[in-house]
Short mmCIF file of C-alpha atoms in Angstrom, two decimals:
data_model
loop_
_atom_site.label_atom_id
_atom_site.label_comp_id
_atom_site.label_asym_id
_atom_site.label_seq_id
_atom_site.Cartn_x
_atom_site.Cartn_y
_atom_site.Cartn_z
CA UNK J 1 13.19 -8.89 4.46
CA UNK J 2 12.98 -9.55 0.96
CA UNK J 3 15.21 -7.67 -1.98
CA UNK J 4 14.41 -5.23 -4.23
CA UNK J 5 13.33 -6.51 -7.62
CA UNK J 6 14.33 -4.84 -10.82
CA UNK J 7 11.64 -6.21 -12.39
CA UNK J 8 8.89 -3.99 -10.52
CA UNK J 9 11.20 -0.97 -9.48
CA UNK J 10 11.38 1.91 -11.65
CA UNK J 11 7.73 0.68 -13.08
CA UNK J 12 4.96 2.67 -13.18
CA UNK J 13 2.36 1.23 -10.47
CA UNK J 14 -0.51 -0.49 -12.18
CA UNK J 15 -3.93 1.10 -11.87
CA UNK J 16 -5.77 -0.35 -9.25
CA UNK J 17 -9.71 0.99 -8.17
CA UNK J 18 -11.41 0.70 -5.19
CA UNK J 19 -12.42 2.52 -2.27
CA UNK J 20 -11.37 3.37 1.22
CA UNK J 21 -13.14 2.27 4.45
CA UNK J 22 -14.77 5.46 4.50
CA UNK J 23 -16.34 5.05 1.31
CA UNK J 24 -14.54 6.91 -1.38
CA UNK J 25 -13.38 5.57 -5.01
CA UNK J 26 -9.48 5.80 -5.25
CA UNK J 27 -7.59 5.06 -8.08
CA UNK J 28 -4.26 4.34 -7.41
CA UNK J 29 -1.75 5.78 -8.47
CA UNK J 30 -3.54 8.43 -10.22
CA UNK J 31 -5.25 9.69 -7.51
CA UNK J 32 -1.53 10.05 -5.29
CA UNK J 33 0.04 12.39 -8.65
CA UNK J 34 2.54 14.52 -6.44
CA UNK J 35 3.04 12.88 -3.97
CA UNK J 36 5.30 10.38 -2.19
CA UNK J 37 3.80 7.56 -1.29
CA UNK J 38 4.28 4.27 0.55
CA UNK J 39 1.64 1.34 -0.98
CA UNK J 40 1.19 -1.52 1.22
CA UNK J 41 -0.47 -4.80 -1.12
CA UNK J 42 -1.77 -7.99 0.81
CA UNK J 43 -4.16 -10.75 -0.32
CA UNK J 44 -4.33 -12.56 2.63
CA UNK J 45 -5.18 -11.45 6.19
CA UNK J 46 -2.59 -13.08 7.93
CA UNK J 47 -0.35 -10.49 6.29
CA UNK J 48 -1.57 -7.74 8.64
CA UNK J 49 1.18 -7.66 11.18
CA UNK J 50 3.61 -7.03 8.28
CA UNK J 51 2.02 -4.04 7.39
CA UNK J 52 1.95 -2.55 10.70
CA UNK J 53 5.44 -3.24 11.44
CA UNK J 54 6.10 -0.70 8.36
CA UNK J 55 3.11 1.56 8.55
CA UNK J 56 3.95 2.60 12.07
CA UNK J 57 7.18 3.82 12.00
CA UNK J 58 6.71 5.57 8.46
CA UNK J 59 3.87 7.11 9.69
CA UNK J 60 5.46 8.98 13.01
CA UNK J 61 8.59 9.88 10.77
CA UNK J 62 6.40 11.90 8.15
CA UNK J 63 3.66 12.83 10.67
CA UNK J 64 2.48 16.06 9.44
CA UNK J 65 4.03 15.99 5.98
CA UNK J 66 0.62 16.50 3.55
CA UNK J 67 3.47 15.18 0.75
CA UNK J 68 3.95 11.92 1.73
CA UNK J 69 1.02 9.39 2.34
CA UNK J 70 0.98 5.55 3.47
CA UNK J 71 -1.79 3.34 1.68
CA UNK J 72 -2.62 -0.07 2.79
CA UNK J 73 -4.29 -2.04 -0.06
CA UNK J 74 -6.02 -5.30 0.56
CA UNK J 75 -6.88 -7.28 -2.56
CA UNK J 76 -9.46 -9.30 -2.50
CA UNK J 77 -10.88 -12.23 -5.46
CA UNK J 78 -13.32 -10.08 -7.37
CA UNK J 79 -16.05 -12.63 -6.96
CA UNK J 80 -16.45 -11.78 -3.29
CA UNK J 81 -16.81 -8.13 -4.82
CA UNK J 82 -20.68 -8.33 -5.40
CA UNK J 83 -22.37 -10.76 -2.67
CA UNK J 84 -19.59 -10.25 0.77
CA UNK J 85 -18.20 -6.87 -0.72
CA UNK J 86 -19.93 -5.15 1.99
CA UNK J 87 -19.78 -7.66 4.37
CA UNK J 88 -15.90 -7.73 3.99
CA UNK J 89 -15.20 -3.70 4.25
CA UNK J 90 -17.73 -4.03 7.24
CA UNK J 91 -15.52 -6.61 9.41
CA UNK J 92 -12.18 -4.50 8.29
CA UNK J 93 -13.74 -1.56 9.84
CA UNK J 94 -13.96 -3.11 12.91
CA UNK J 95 -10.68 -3.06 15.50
CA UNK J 96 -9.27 -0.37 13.22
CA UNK J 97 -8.91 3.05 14.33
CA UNK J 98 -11.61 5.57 12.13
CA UNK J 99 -8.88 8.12 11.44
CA UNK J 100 -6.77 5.14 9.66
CA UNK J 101 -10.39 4.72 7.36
CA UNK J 102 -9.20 6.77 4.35
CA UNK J 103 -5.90 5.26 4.19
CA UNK J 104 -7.24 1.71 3.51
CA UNK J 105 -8.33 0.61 -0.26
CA UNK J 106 -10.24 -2.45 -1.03
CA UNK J 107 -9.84 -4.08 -4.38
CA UNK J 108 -11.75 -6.39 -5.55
CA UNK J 109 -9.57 -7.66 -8.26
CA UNK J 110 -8.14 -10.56 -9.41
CA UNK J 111 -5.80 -11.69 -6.98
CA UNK J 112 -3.53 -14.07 -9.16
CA UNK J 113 -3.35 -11.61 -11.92
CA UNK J 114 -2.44 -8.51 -9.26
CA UNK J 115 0.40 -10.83 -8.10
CA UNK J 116 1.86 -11.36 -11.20
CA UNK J 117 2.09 -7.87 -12.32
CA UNK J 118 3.32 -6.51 -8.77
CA UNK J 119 5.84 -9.64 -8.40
CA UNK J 120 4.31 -11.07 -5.20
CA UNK J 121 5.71 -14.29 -5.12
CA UNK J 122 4.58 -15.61 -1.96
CA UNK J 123 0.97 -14.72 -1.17
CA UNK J 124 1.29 -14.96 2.10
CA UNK J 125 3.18 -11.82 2.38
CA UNK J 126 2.71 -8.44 2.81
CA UNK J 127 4.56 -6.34 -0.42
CA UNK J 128 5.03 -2.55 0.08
CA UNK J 129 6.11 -0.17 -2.85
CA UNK J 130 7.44 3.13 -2.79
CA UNK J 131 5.55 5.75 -5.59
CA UNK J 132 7.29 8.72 -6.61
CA UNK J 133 5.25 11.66 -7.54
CA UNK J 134 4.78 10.07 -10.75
CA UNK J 135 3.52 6.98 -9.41
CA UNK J 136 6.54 5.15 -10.83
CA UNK J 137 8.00 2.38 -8.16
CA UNK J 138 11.22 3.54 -6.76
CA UNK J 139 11.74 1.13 -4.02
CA UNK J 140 10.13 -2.22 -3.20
CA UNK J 141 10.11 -5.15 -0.54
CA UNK J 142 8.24 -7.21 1.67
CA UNK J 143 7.68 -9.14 4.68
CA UNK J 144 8.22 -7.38 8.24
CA UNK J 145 10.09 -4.34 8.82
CA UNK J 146 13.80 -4.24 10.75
CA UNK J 147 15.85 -1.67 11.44
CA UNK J 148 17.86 -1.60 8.17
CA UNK J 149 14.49 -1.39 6.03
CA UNK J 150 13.21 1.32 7.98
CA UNK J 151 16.24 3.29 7.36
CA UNK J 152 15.98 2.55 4.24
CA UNK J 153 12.54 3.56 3.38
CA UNK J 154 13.08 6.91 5.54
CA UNK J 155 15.90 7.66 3.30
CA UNK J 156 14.71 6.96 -0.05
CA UNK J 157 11.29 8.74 0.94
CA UNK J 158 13.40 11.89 2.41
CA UNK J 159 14.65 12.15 -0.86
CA UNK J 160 11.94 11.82 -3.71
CA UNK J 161 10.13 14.30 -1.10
CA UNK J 162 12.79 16.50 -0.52
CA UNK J 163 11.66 17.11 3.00
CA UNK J 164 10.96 15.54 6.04
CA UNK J 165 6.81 15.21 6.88
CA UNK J 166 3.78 12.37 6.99
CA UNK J 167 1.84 10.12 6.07
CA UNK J 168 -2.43 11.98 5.09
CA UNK J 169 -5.43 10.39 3.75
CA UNK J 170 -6.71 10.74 0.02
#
C-alpha cells in the first residue's frame, strides 16, 4: 500500500464529468457536496481487483449510511470518447452487478493530464481518495487493500461522517 501524499491531500478534488453505467451525467465532486465519499480512479483495467479489494469492505461497513458513498471512476483517453464510447460502457456493464450501475463513472478524459493532477504515478494502479463533504481530499492511497488500510479508511470516514452508515448511488 502506497503513502499518503501531501501533495493531493487536503486538495480540493478536480472536476471530473461523465456518467454512470446507468446513464446519468455526474460531476464529481460537485455532485457528492455533503457527503463522505470514497473515489476510486483507474486508467487501466488490470487495476480492477484493487478496487474491489477496497470497495467491498467499505461498502458492508457503511451499508445503509445515505452519507457516505463509494465511486469507482474509470478514465479513459478521450479519443475513444466519440467512436468506442458506447462500445466501452457496454462491455463494463457486463459481469457487473446492475445495482453497482450508478456507482460507476466513465470519463473520457485525458488520461496523462488526470494523472498528473491526482498524483498517479504508476498507471497501472488503482488510486482511491477520500472527499469530505466539501469535496476536499482528506485521505489518499493506492494499490490493494490490507488490514491496516481498511482500518484506516473506516476511521477517517467514521469521522468526517460523524456516524457509522454506507456506501448509495448518485
Amino acid at each position: 500500500m502506497a503513502g499518503i501524499s501531501a501533495e493531493v491531500v487536503e486538495a480540493r478534488f478536480p472536476l471530473l464529468s461523465g456518467h454512470t453505467l446507468e446513464g446519468r451525467k455526474v460531476i464529481l465532486p460537485k455532485d457528492l457536496k455533503g457527503m463522505v465519499a470514497l473515489i476510486a480512479v483507474a486508467v487501466q483495467r488490470g487495476a480492477q481487483s484493487m478496487i474491489d479489494s477496497w470497495r467491498t469492505p467499505f461498502e458492508e461497513e457503511f451499508a445503509g449510511d445515505p452519507k457516505i458513498a463509494f465511486y469507482e471512476v474509470p478514465v479513459i483517453e478521450k479519443e475513444n470518447e466519440l467512436f468506442l464510447g458506447g462500445v466501452i460502457n457496454a462491455g463494463m456493464r457486463e459481469g457487473i452487478d446492475p445495482a453497482k450501475y450508478g456507482s460507476i463513472i466513465t470519463v473520457f478524459e485525458n488520461t496523462k493530464r488526470i494523472r498528473k493532477v491526482l498524483g498517479m504515478d504508476d498507471p497501472s494502479r488503482a488510486y482511491l481518495y477520500l472527499l469530505d463533504q466539501e469535496g476536499t481530499v482528506r485521505w489518499r492511497v493506492s494499490g490493494f487493500a490490507d488490514r491496516g488500510g481498511i482500518e484506516e479508511i473506516i476511521t477517517v470516514t467514521r469521522r468526517l461522517a460523524g456516524s457509522g452508515g454506507a456506501a448509495r448511488n448518485l
